[in-house]
Coordinates of C-alpha atoms in Angstrom, one line a residue:
M286 CA -14.4 144.3 234.7
S287 CA -14.9 141.3 232.5
S288 CA -18.7 141.7 232.9
T289 CA -18.4 145.4 231.7
L290 CA -16.4 144.5 228.7
C291 CA -18.9 141.8 227.7
N292 CA -21.8 144.4 228.0
L293 CA -19.9 147.0 225.9
H294 CA -19.1 144.5 223.1
P295 CA -22.0 142.0 222.7
P296 CA -20.5 140.5 219.5
F297 CA -17.6 139.2 221.6
T298 CA -19.9 136.8 223.5
F299 CA -21.6 135.6 220.3
P300 CA -19.3 132.7 219.3
I301 CA -19.0 131.4 222.8
Q302 CA -21.4 128.6 223.6
Q303 CA -23.0 127.8 226.9
T304 CA -21.9 124.2 226.7
R305 CA -18.4 122.9 226.8
I306 CA -16.6 122.4 223.5
S307 CA -15.4 118.9 222.5
L308 CA -11.6 118.4 222.0
K309 CA -12.1 117.4 218.4
S310 CA -13.6 120.8 217.3
H311 CA -11.8 122.9 219.9
Y312 CA -8.8 123.8 217.8
R313 CA -10.7 125.4 214.9
I314 CA -13.1 127.3 217.2
D315 CA -10.2 128.5 219.4
L316 CA -8.5 130.1 216.4
F317 CA -11.7 132.0 215.6
R318 CA -12.1 133.1 219.2
H319 CA -8.5 134.1 219.5
K320 CA -8.7 136.3 216.4
N321 CA -11.9 138.0 217.6
S322 CA -10.8 138.4 221.2
Q323 CA -7.5 140.1 220.2
L324 CA -9.4 142.6 218.2
Q325 CA -11.8 143.4 221.1
F326 CA -9.0 143.7 223.6
F327 CA -7.2 146.1 221.3
N328 CA -10.3 148.3 221.0
S329 CA -10.9 148.1 224.7
N330 CA -7.5 149.4 225.5
R331 CA -7.9 152.3 223.1
R332 CA -11.2 153.3 224.7
F333 CA -10.2 152.8 228.4
H334 CA -6.7 154.1 228.7
H335 CA -6.7 154.0 232.5
H336 CA -7.1 150.3 232.6
S337 CA -4.2 147.9 232.9
S338 CA -3.7 145.1 230.3
I339 CA -6.2 142.3 230.7
K340 CA -4.6 139.1 231.9
S341 CA -7.6 136.9 232.0
V342 CA -11.2 137.1 231.0
S343 CA -14.0 134.7 231.9
V344 CA -17.5 134.5 230.4
N345 CA -20.1 132.3 232.2
G346 CA -17.2 130.8 234.2
Y347 CA -15.0 129.8 231.2
P348 CA -11.4 131.1 231.1
V349 CA -11.2 132.5 227.6
K350 CA -7.7 133.9 227.7
K351 CA -6.1 130.6 228.8
E352 CA -7.9 128.7 226.1
E353 CA -6.6 131.3 223.6
E354 CA -3.0 131.0 224.8
G355 CA -3.2 127.2 224.6
S356 CA -4.5 127.2 221.1
L357 CA -1.9 129.7 220.0
K358 CA 0.8 127.6 221.5
R359 CA -0.5 124.5 219.7
Y360 CA -0.7 126.4 216.5
E361 CA 2.9 127.6 216.8
E362 CA 4.1 124.1 217.7
G363 CA 2.3 122.7 214.7
W364 CA 3.7 125.3 212.4
L365 CA 7.2 124.7 213.6
K366 CA 6.8 120.9 213.2
K367 CA 5.6 121.4 209.6
W368 CA 8.7 123.5 208.8
V369 CA 11.0 120.9 210.4
E370 CA 9.3 118.2 208.4
F371 CA 9.6 120.2 205.2
V372 CA 13.3 120.9 205.8
R373 CA 13.9 117.2 206.4
Y374 CA 11.9 116.4 203.3
I375 CA 14.0 118.5 200.9
L376 CA 17.5 118.1 202.5
P377 CA 19.8 115.6 200.8
G378 CA 18.8 112.1 201.9
G379 CA 15.2 113.3 202.5
E380 CA 12.0 111.8 201.0
W381 CA 12.0 114.3 198.1
W382 CA 15.2 112.8 196.7
R383 CA 13.9 109.2 196.5
L384 CA 13.3 107.8 193.0
S385 CA 10.5 105.4 192.3
N386 CA 9.1 103.9 189.2
E387 CA 5.6 103.8 190.7
G388 CA 3.0 104.6 188.1
V389 CA 5.2 103.7 185.2
D390 CA 2.8 101.3 183.5
G391 CA 4.1 98.6 181.2
V392 CA 7.7 99.3 182.0
I393 CA 9.9 96.2 182.6
V394 CA 12.7 97.3 184.9
A395 CA 16.0 95.6 184.1
K396 CA 18.2 93.9 186.6
P397 CA 21.0 96.1 188.0
V398 CA 24.3 96.0 186.3
T399 CA 27.6 97.0 187.9
V400 CA 30.1 99.3 186.2
L401 CA 32.7 96.6 185.8
V402 CA 30.1 94.2 184.3
A403 CA 28.9 96.9 181.9
L404 CA 32.5 97.8 180.9
K405 CA 33.3 94.1 180.4
R406 CA 30.3 93.7 178.1
M407 CA 31.3 96.8 176.1
W408 CA 34.8 95.5 175.8
E409 CA 33.5 92.2 174.3
L410 CA 31.8 94.2 171.6
I411 CA 34.9 96.1 170.7
A412 CA 37.5 93.5 171.3
Q413 CA 37.9 92.7 167.6
D414 CA 39.4 96.2 167.1
R415 CA 41.4 96.3 170.4
W416 CA 44.3 98.0 168.6
V417 CA 42.2 101.2 168.5
I418 CA 41.8 101.1 172.2
F419 CA 45.4 100.3 172.9
T420 CA 46.7 103.1 170.6
A421 CA 44.2 105.5 172.2
F422 CA 45.4 104.7 175.7
A423 CA 49.0 105.1 174.6
A424 CA 48.3 108.5 173.3
L425 CA 46.3 109.3 176.4
I426 CA 49.3 108.4 178.7
L427 CA 51.7 110.5 176.7
A428 CA 49.3 113.5 176.6
A429 CA 48.6 113.2 180.4
L430 CA 52.3 113.1 181.3
S431 CA 53.1 116.0 179.0
E432 CA 50.3 118.1 180.4
I433 CA 51.1 117.3 184.0
S434 CA 54.7 118.4 183.5
I435 CA 53.8 121.8 182.1
P436 CA 53.1 123.6 185.5
H437 CA 56.6 122.5 186.8
Y438 CA 58.6 124.0 183.9
L439 CA 56.3 127.0 183.6
T440 CA 57.0 128.0 187.2
A441 CA 60.7 127.2 186.9
S442 CA 60.9 129.4 183.8
I443 CA 59.3 132.3 185.6
F444 CA 61.5 132.1 188.6
A445 CA 64.6 131.5 186.4
A446 CA 63.8 134.7 184.5
Q447 CA 63.4 136.5 187.8
S448 CA 66.7 135.2 189.1
S449 CA 68.4 136.1 185.7
K450 CA 69.3 132.5 185.0
I451 CA 69.3 132.8 181.3
A452 CA 70.5 129.3 180.4
V453 CA 68.0 127.6 182.7
F454 CA 65.2 129.8 181.4
H455 CA 66.0 128.9 177.7
Q456 CA 66.2 125.2 178.6
N457 CA 62.8 125.3 180.4
V458 CA 61.2 127.2 177.5
R459 CA 62.4 124.6 175.0
L460 CA 61.0 121.8 177.2
L461 CA 57.7 123.7 177.5
V462 CA 57.4 124.0 173.7
L463 CA 58.2 120.3 173.3
L464 CA 55.6 119.3 176.0
C465 CA 52.9 121.6 174.4
I466 CA 53.5 120.1 171.0
T467 CA 53.5 116.5 172.3
A468 CA 50.4 117.1 174.4
G469 CA 48.5 118.7 171.5
I470 CA 49.3 115.9 169.0
C471 CA 48.6 113.1 171.5
S472 CA 45.4 114.7 172.6
G473 CA 44.2 114.9 169.0
V474 CA 45.1 111.3 168.3
R475 CA 43.5 110.2 171.6
G476 CA 40.2 112.0 170.9
A477 CA 40.0 110.6 167.3
L478 CA 40.7 107.0 168.3
F479 CA 38.3 107.1 171.2
G480 CA 35.7 108.5 168.9
I481 CA 36.3 105.7 166.4
A482 CA 36.1 103.1 169.3
N483 CA 32.9 104.7 170.4
M484 CA 31.4 104.5 166.8
I485 CA 32.4 100.8 166.6
L486 CA 30.8 100.1 170.1
V487 CA 27.4 101.7 169.2
K488 CA 27.2 100.2 165.8
R489 CA 27.8 96.6 167.1
M490 CA 25.6 97.2 170.1
R491 CA 22.7 98.2 167.9
E492 CA 23.4 95.5 165.4
Q493 CA 23.5 92.8 168.0
L494 CA 20.4 94.1 169.8
Y495 CA 18.5 94.3 166.6
S496 CA 19.5 90.8 165.5
T497 CA 18.5 89.4 168.9
L498 CA 15.1 91.1 168.8
L499 CA 14.4 89.7 165.3
L500 CA 15.0 86.2 166.5
Q501 CA 12.5 86.3 169.4
D502 CA 9.2 84.5 169.5
I503 CA 6.1 86.4 168.4
S504 CA 4.8 86.2 172.0
F505 CA 7.8 88.4 173.0
F506 CA 6.4 91.2 170.8
D507 CA 3.0 90.7 172.3
S508 CA 4.3 91.8 175.7
E509 CA 6.9 94.4 174.7
T510 CA 5.8 97.7 173.1
V511 CA 7.2 98.9 169.7
G512 CA 8.0 102.3 171.2
G513 CA 9.9 100.8 174.0
L514 CA 12.0 98.6 171.7
T515 CA 12.8 101.4 169.3
S516 CA 13.8 103.6 172.3
R517 CA 16.3 100.9 173.3
L518 CA 17.8 100.9 169.8
G519 CA 17.8 104.7 169.7
S520 CA 18.2 106.7 172.8
D521 CA 19.6 104.0 175.1
C522 CA 22.3 103.0 172.7
Q523 CA 23.0 106.7 172.1
Q524 CA 23.4 107.3 175.8
V525 CA 25.9 104.4 176.0
S526 CA 27.8 106.0 173.1
R527 CA 29.4 108.5 175.5
V528 CA 31.2 105.8 177.4
M529 CA 34.3 105.3 175.2
G530 CA 34.5 108.7 173.5
N531 CA 33.9 110.8 176.6
D532 CA 33.6 109.1 180.0
L533 CA 36.4 106.6 180.0
N534 CA 38.6 108.9 178.0
L535 CA 38.4 111.8 180.5
I536 CA 38.3 109.6 183.6
F537 CA 41.6 107.8 182.8
R538 CA 43.2 111.1 181.7
N539 CA 42.3 112.8 185.0
V540 CA 43.2 109.7 187.1
L541 CA 46.7 109.8 185.6
Q542 CA 47.1 113.6 186.0
G543 CA 45.6 113.6 189.5
T544 CA 47.9 110.8 190.6
G545 CA 50.9 112.6 189.2
A546 CA 49.8 115.9 190.9
L547 CA 49.4 114.1 194.2
V548 CA 52.8 112.5 194.1
Y549 CA 54.4 115.8 193.2
L550 CA 52.5 117.5 196.1
L551 CA 53.7 114.9 198.6
I552 CA 57.3 115.4 197.4
L553 CA 57.1 119.2 197.8
S554 CA 55.5 119.2 201.2
R555 CA 54.0 116.2 203.0
P556 CA 51.8 118.1 205.4
L557 CA 50.3 120.3 202.7
G558 CA 49.9 117.3 200.4
L559 CA 48.0 115.3 203.0
C560 CA 45.7 118.3 203.6
I561 CA 44.9 118.5 199.9
L562 CA 44.5 114.7 199.9
A563 CA 41.9 114.9 202.7
T564 CA 40.0 117.4 200.6
C565 CA 40.1 115.0 197.6
V566 CA 39.0 112.1 199.7
T567 CA 35.9 114.1 200.9
L568 CA 35.1 115.0 197.3
S569 CA 35.5 111.4 196.3
T570 CA 33.0 110.2 198.9
I571 CA 30.5 112.8 197.7
M572 CA 31.3 111.8 194.2
V573 CA 30.4 108.1 194.8
I574 CA 27.1 109.0 196.4
Y575 CA 26.3 111.4 193.6
G576 CA 27.3 108.8 190.9
R577 CA 25.0 106.1 192.4
Y578 CA 22.1 108.6 192.5
Q579 CA 22.7 109.6 188.9
K580 CA 22.8 106.0 187.8
Q581 CA 19.4 105.3 189.4
S582 CA 17.8 108.4 188.0
A583 CA 19.2 107.8 184.5
K584 CA 17.8 104.3 184.5
L585 CA 14.4 105.6 185.4
I586 CA 14.6 108.4 182.8
Q587 CA 15.3 105.8 180.1
E588 CA 12.2 103.8 181.2
I589 CA 10.0 106.9 181.2
T590 CA 11.3 108.1 177.9
A591 CA 10.5 104.7 176.4
S592 CA 6.9 104.9 177.7
A593 CA 6.6 108.5 176.3
N594 CA 7.9 107.4 172.9
E595 CA 5.4 104.6 172.9
V596 CA 2.5 107.0 173.4
A597 CA 3.8 109.3 170.7
Q598 CA 4.4 106.5 168.2
E599 CA 0.9 105.1 168.8
A600 CA -0.7 108.5 168.3
F601 CA 1.3 109.2 165.1
S602 CA 0.5 105.7 163.6
L603 CA -3.2 106.2 164.4
M604 CA -3.3 109.9 163.4
R605 CA -6.3 109.5 161.2
T606 CA -8.3 108.0 164.0
V607 CA -7.1 110.7 166.4
R608 CA -8.1 113.4 163.9
V609 CA -11.5 111.9 163.1
Y610 CA -12.5 111.5 166.8
G611 CA -10.9 114.9 167.8
T612 CA -8.8 113.4 170.6
E613 CA -5.7 115.6 170.0
Q614 CA -5.9 117.1 173.5
Q615 CA -6.5 113.6 175.1
E616 CA -3.3 112.3 173.4
L617 CA -1.5 115.4 174.4
G618 CA -2.6 114.8 178.0
R619 CA -1.3 111.2 177.8
Y620 CA 2.1 112.4 176.5
R621 CA 2.2 115.3 179.0
K622 CA 1.8 112.8 181.9
W623 CA 5.0 111.1 181.0
L624 CA 6.8 114.4 180.4
E625 CA 5.8 115.5 183.9
K626 CA 7.3 112.4 185.4
L627 CA 10.4 113.0 183.3
A628 CA 10.6 116.6 184.4
G629 CA 10.3 115.5 188.1
I630 CA 13.3 113.1 187.7
S631 CA 15.3 115.7 185.8
L632 CA 14.6 118.3 188.5
R633 CA 16.1 115.9 191.1
Q634 CA 19.1 115.3 188.8
S635 CA 19.7 119.0 188.5
A636 CA 19.4 119.5 192.3
A637 CA 21.8 116.6 192.9
H638 CA 24.3 118.2 190.5
G639 CA 23.8 121.5 192.3
V640 CA 24.7 119.8 195.6
W641 CA 27.7 118.2 194.0
S642 CA 28.9 121.6 192.5
F643 CA 28.3 123.3 195.9
S644 CA 30.5 120.7 197.6
F645 CA 33.2 121.0 195.1
H646 CA 33.5 124.7 195.0
T647 CA 33.3 125.0 198.8
L648 CA 36.1 122.4 199.3
Y649 CA 38.1 123.8 196.4
H650 CA 38.3 127.3 197.7
S651 CA 38.8 126.1 201.3
A652 CA 41.8 124.0 200.1
Q653 CA 43.2 127.1 198.4
V654 CA 42.9 129.2 201.6
I655 CA 44.4 126.4 203.7
A656 CA 47.3 125.9 201.2
V657 CA 48.1 129.7 201.2
L658 CA 48.0 129.9 205.0
M659 CA 50.1 126.8 205.6
G660 CA 52.4 127.6 202.7
G661 CA 52.9 131.1 203.9
M662 CA 53.8 129.9 207.4
S663 CA 56.2 127.3 205.9
I664 CA 57.9 130.1 203.9
L665 CA 58.2 132.2 207.0
A666 CA 59.7 129.2 208.8
G667 CA 62.1 128.6 206.0
H668 CA 60.8 125.1 205.1
I669 CA 59.9 125.8 201.5
T670 CA 60.6 128.5 198.9
A671 CA 58.2 130.8 197.1
E672 CA 58.8 128.8 193.9
Q673 CA 57.8 125.6 195.7
L674 CA 54.7 127.2 197.1
T675 CA 53.7 128.4 193.6
K676 CA 54.2 124.9 192.2
F677 CA 52.2 123.5 195.1
I678 CA 49.2 125.8 194.6
L679 CA 49.2 125.1 190.8
Y680 CA 49.4 121.3 191.4
S681 CA 46.8 121.4 194.2
E682 CA 44.4 123.1 191.8
W683 CA 45.2 120.5 189.2
L684 CA 44.5 117.7 191.7
I685 CA 41.2 119.1 192.8
Y686 CA 40.0 119.8 189.3
S687 CA 41.1 116.3 188.3
T688 CA 38.9 115.0 191.1
W689 CA 36.1 117.2 189.9
W690 CA 36.4 115.9 186.3
I691 CA 36.6 112.3 187.6
G692 CA 33.4 112.8 189.6
D693 CA 31.6 114.6 186.7
N694 CA 32.5 111.9 184.1
L695 CA 31.9 109.1 186.6
S696 CA 28.4 110.5 187.0
S697 CA 28.0 110.4 183.2
L698 CA 29.4 106.9 183.2
M699 CA 26.8 105.8 185.8
Q700 CA 24.1 107.3 183.7
S701 CA 25.3 105.3 180.7
V702 CA 25.5 102.1 182.7
G703 CA 22.0 102.7 183.9
A704 CA 20.8 103.2 180.3
S705 CA 22.7 100.0 179.2
E706 CA 21.0 97.7 181.7
K707 CA 17.8 97.2 179.7
V708 CA 19.9 97.0 176.5
F709 CA 22.1 94.2 177.9
Q710 CA 19.1 92.4 179.3
L711 CA 17.5 92.3 175.8
M712 CA 20.8 91.3 174.2
D713 CA 21.0 88.3 176.6
L714 CA 17.7 86.9 175.4
S715 CA 18.0 83.5 173.8
P716 CA 16.7 83.2 170.3
S717 CA 13.6 81.3 169.5
D718 CA 14.0 77.5 169.3
Q719 CA 12.7 77.7 165.8
F720 CA 16.0 79.4 164.7
T721 CA 18.4 77.2 166.7
A722 CA 17.0 73.8 166.1
K723 CA 17.8 72.1 162.8
G724 CA 14.7 70.4 161.5
S725 CA 14.0 68.0 158.7
K726 CA 13.5 69.0 155.1
L727 CA 11.0 66.9 153.0
Q728 CA 11.8 66.1 149.4
R729 CA 8.4 67.5 148.4
L730 CA 5.6 69.2 150.2
M731 CA 2.4 67.4 149.3
G732 CA 0.1 69.6 151.4
R733 CA -1.7 67.3 153.9
I734 CA -2.5 69.3 157.1
E735 CA -3.7 67.6 160.3
F736 CA -4.5 69.1 163.7
R737 CA -4.7 66.5 166.4
D738 CA -6.5 67.4 169.7
V739 CA -5.0 70.9 169.6
S740 CA -5.6 73.3 172.4
F741 CA -4.2 76.8 172.6
H742 CA -4.2 80.1 174.5
Y743 CA -2.2 83.1 173.8
P744 CA 0.8 83.7 176.3
S745 CA -0.5 87.2 177.1
R746 CA -3.9 85.8 178.0
P747 CA -3.4 82.4 179.6
E748 CA -6.9 82.4 181.2
V749 CA -8.7 82.7 177.9
P750 CA -8.7 79.5 175.9
V751 CA -8.9 80.0 172.1
L752 CA -8.9 76.4 170.8
Q753 CA -9.9 73.4 172.8
H754 CA -9.3 69.8 171.6
F755 CA -9.5 71.0 168.0
D756 CA -9.2 68.3 165.2
F757 CA -8.8 69.3 161.6
V758 CA -7.6 67.5 158.4
V759 CA -7.1 68.9 155.0
C760 CA -6.0 66.5 152.2
P761 CA -4.5 67.6 148.9
G762 CA -7.1 68.4 146.3
E763 CA -9.9 69.1 148.8
V764 CA -11.9 72.3 149.1
V765 CA -12.5 73.2 152.8
A766 CA -14.0 76.2 154.4
I767 CA -13.4 77.6 157.9
A768 CA -16.2 79.9 159.1
G769 CA -17.2 81.3 162.4
L770 CA -17.9 84.3 164.5
S771 CA -15.4 87.0 165.0
G772 CA -12.9 85.9 167.7
S773 CA -13.7 82.2 167.4
G774 CA -10.2 81.3 166.5
K775 CA -10.1 81.2 162.7
S776 CA -6.9 83.3 162.4
T777 CA -5.4 81.4 165.3
V778 CA -5.5 78.2 163.2
V779 CA -3.5 80.1 160.6
N780 CA -1.0 81.4 163.2
L781 CA -0.5 77.8 164.5
L782 CA -0.1 76.5 160.9
L783 CA 2.5 79.2 160.3
R784 CA 4.1 78.2 163.6
L785 CA 4.0 81.8 164.9
Y786 CA 2.8 80.2 168.1
E787 CA 3.2 76.7 169.5
P788 CA 0.1 74.7 170.6
T789 CA -0.5 74.4 174.3
N790 CA -1.5 70.8 173.8
G791 CA -1.9 68.5 170.8
E792 CA 0.1 68.1 167.6
I793 CA 0.2 69.6 164.1
L794 CA 1.3 67.4 161.2
I795 CA 2.4 68.3 157.7
D796 CA 2.4 65.3 155.3
G797 CA 2.5 63.0 158.4
Y798 CA 5.5 64.8 160.0
L799 CA 5.3 66.9 163.1
L800 CA 5.4 70.6 162.2
K801 CA 7.8 71.4 165.1
E802 CA 10.3 68.8 163.7
L803 CA 10.4 70.4 160.2
D804 CA 13.0 73.0 159.3
I805 CA 11.1 76.2 159.8
K806 CA 13.0 78.2 157.3
W807 CA 12.5 75.5 154.6
F808 CA 8.8 75.2 155.5
R809 CA 8.1 79.0 155.3
E810 CA 9.9 79.4 152.0
R811 CA 7.1 77.2 150.6
I812 CA 4.3 79.2 152.0
G813 CA 2.5 82.3 150.6
Y814 CA 0.6 84.2 153.1
V815 CA -1.7 87.3 152.9
G816 CA -3.1 88.5 156.2
Q817 CA -6.3 90.4 157.1
E818 CA -4.5 93.7 157.1
P819 CA -1.4 93.4 154.8
R820 CA 1.4 95.9 155.5
L821 CA 3.8 97.4 153.0
F822 CA 7.4 98.4 153.6
R823 CA 8.7 101.9 152.7
M824 CA 10.2 100.9 149.4
D825 CA 9.2 100.8 145.8
I826 CA 6.3 98.6 144.7
G827 CA 8.5 96.2 142.8
S828 CA 10.6 95.6 145.9
N829 CA 7.5 95.1 148.0
I830 CA 6.3 92.4 145.6
R831 CA 9.8 90.8 145.6
Y832 CA 10.0 90.9 149.4
G833 CA 10.8 87.5 150.9
C834 CA 11.2 85.7 147.6
S835 CA 14.2 83.3 148.0
R836 CA 14.8 82.9 144.3
D837 CA 16.0 85.4 141.7
V838 CA 13.0 86.9 139.9
S839 CA 12.9 89.2 136.9
Q840 CA 10.8 92.2 136.3
R841 CA 8.7 90.1 134.0
D842 CA 7.9 87.7 136.8
V843 CA 6.9 90.7 139.0
E844 CA 4.5 92.0 136.4
W845 CA 3.0 88.5 135.9
A846 CA 2.3 88.2 139.7
A847 CA 0.8 91.8 139.7
K848 CA -1.5 90.8 136.7
Q849 CA -2.7 87.7 138.5
A850 CA -3.6 89.9 141.5
F851 CA -5.3 92.5 139.3
A852 CA -2.7 95.1 140.4
H853 CA -0.8 95.7 137.2
D854 CA -3.1 98.4 135.8
F855 CA -3.2 100.6 138.9
I856 CA 0.6 100.3 139.4
L857 CA 1.2 101.6 135.9
S858 CA -1.1 104.5 136.6
L859 CA 1.2 105.7 139.5
P860 CA 3.8 108.4 138.7
N861 CA 6.8 106.0 138.5
G862 CA 5.0 102.7 138.0
Y863 CA 6.8 99.8 139.7
Q864 CA 9.5 102.2 141.0
T865 CA 7.0 104.3 143.0
L866 CA 8.0 104.7 146.6
V867 CA 5.1 103.8 148.9
D868 CA 4.4 103.0 152.5
D869 CA 1.4 101.9 154.5
D870 CA -0.6 105.1 154.2
L871 CA -0.2 106.0 150.6
L872 CA -2.4 103.2 149.1
S873 CA -5.9 102.2 149.7
G874 CA -6.7 99.0 151.6
G875 CA -7.7 97.2 148.3
Q876 CA -4.5 98.3 146.6
K877 CA -2.4 97.0 149.5
Q878 CA -4.2 93.7 149.4
R879 CA -3.6 93.2 145.7
I880 CA 0.1 93.9 146.1
A881 CA 0.3 91.5 149.0
I882 CA -1.5 88.8 146.9
A883 CA 1.1 89.4 144.1
R884 CA 3.9 89.1 146.7
A885 CA 2.5 85.7 147.8
L886 CA 2.0 84.4 144.2
L887 CA 5.5 85.4 143.1
R888 CA 6.9 82.9 145.6
D889 CA 5.2 80.1 143.7
P890 CA 4.3 78.5 147.0
S891 CA 3.2 75.0 147.8
L892 CA 0.9 76.3 150.4
L893 CA -1.0 79.6 149.9
I894 CA -2.9 81.0 152.9
L895 CA -5.2 83.9 152.5
D896 CA -6.7 85.2 155.8
E897 CA -9.7 87.3 154.6
A898 CA -7.3 88.7 152.0
T899 CA -10.0 90.1 149.6
S900 CA -12.1 91.9 152.2
A901 CA -11.1 95.3 151.0
L902 CA -11.5 94.6 147.2
D903 CA -14.4 95.7 145.2
A904 CA -16.5 93.0 143.3
E905 CA -14.7 93.4 140.0
S906 CA -11.2 93.3 141.6
E907 CA -12.1 90.2 143.6
H908 CA -13.5 88.5 140.5
Y909 CA -10.1 89.0 138.7
V910 CA -7.9 87.9 141.6
K911 CA -6.8 84.5 140.2
V912 CA -4.7 81.7 141.6
E913 CA -3.2 79.5 138.9
K914 CA -0.8 77.0 140.5
P915 CA -1.2 76.6 144.2
N916 CA -1.7 73.2 145.9
I917 CA -3.6 74.8 148.9
L918 CA -5.5 78.0 149.3
V919 CA -6.7 78.8 152.8
K920 CA -9.0 81.8 153.0
T921 CA -10.6 82.8 156.3
V922 CA -13.6 85.0 156.0
H923 CA -16.0 87.1 158.1
N924 CA -18.7 88.2 155.6
L925 CA -20.8 86.8 152.8
Y926 CA -18.9 88.4 150.0
S927 CA -15.8 86.2 150.6
N928 CA -17.4 83.0 149.3
L929 CA -14.2 80.9 149.0
L930 CA -13.0 79.9 152.4
L931 CA -10.6 77.0 152.3
L932 CA -9.7 75.8 148.8
H933 CA -7.4 73.0 147.5
C934 CA -6.8 72.9 143.8
K935 CA -4.4 71.0 141.6

């Protein structure tokens, strides 16, 4: 029979080879053979009705049907295994729920902070106004006790009216009115005071964080991104702002009300109370697991948000470059990459909240059913009354919902703690030694500069030496030039002289004294500096020129400095003159350089440093930029048009 079938359907024998098939390729070919052979068997049965179903077929001695059954079995087993793995992957506790910061480039993960440690740090920030917290907690206690008493008197009033106990009814109604008024007033006071405490907390946290960042070494800002730091000041501190006004407020209120409800339930009926307590314990266990997961995810969200902010800030600050090179889609792709990571974490957060909500509602309704069943049986047995059962159901709902609110706000608290970890890590940074050490102040800065065997490499690039055994002496009254190729270390010499960085080896002396032993604030007050790319603050031009000047200066002094920098005429041509509000992008490079030179001259410095400060000026403007009374003029150059390099003049 098998021979006849093969003759009737030659295509059936086409894919079958005369040699044995290796095990490695057997699976794919068996699937093809199985599909074809089923089709041929179906056609054969339709054409030959009198034949029984074929149980085995052999071609050239090979059992085709058995191979097909084996491949089908392996296929079904593989399919079932994949489904089992998929279910295990997405179920709570599976691989899908794991959070990882892999691929988050440039993100510094903070050390974990416990809830108690975070709350202690927050208390230290607000301790000066502790009366606000104490008054808020007093109002919270009164409001919670008033609210938890309302179901008792509400039920008592209903059953008193049903029993025609008029005196008891009126008494309960008066108490209900008093409790409602007390609860309303205390809740309003509580909310207002916790909001004030929250405002104080966020203000002081941002203030302390900002002051700490301002006192860090320049090398710190070489390793940290501007977008990341502004994200800590902005979104992270804002996330922490929910702690006082929302999380702790509601957690303590519901803890008090839940405890009161539990005590009342145990007094009414111990068996029913223990049943509801078991439900709350189960909810609490799920709540702890959920809270830890939310803390971890919130911490990762803050890190990814900081990275996304850095990408956006970089694109906005370089928008002219982005527009000229037409890389809008490329920048959008960079930003979208972080948004996709953020969406993935948020998706898991939402799924975790769904599991928590499912657990709560399932246990809540189960507790209701159990309470009604056991309460009804107790009424039938004469152990409790209908009034007691009504009170029990009301307070059991109160207890379960208090547990729900505790879990929900504890999750929010965990997110805030996760967001605060990086903030507290930055706040714990020690200020630079330049600001803590008290150095010497010279009676007069003469202007002798000496570099002795100075070597230096930037902290972010320790393997790339910039200066090696560099010796350099400038005496008062000398004219000295520093010239070299781009990247040869000319600006590094200026950075070391300004003590923005410390030498790796060697010493820098000013008038024979070690630079590191001088009072850095006193020394910098006597320096005027104009960098290669001067930046302006978003304020009026007059304030930009006055910026950093330690002495009181008049408008006449400001105009004098602007004239020396050949900036007075173009400033007067602006709509509001010296009151014109400007920022970095509203003036040309040459105009910004002239304002920066005027700023440096206004300080009447003993040491004036210009680092290629006239590179953006035209020939006429550069000719009129005059320096009348400096002791030292240092000017680092890269092109032939800047012909004064390092100049000392009396």
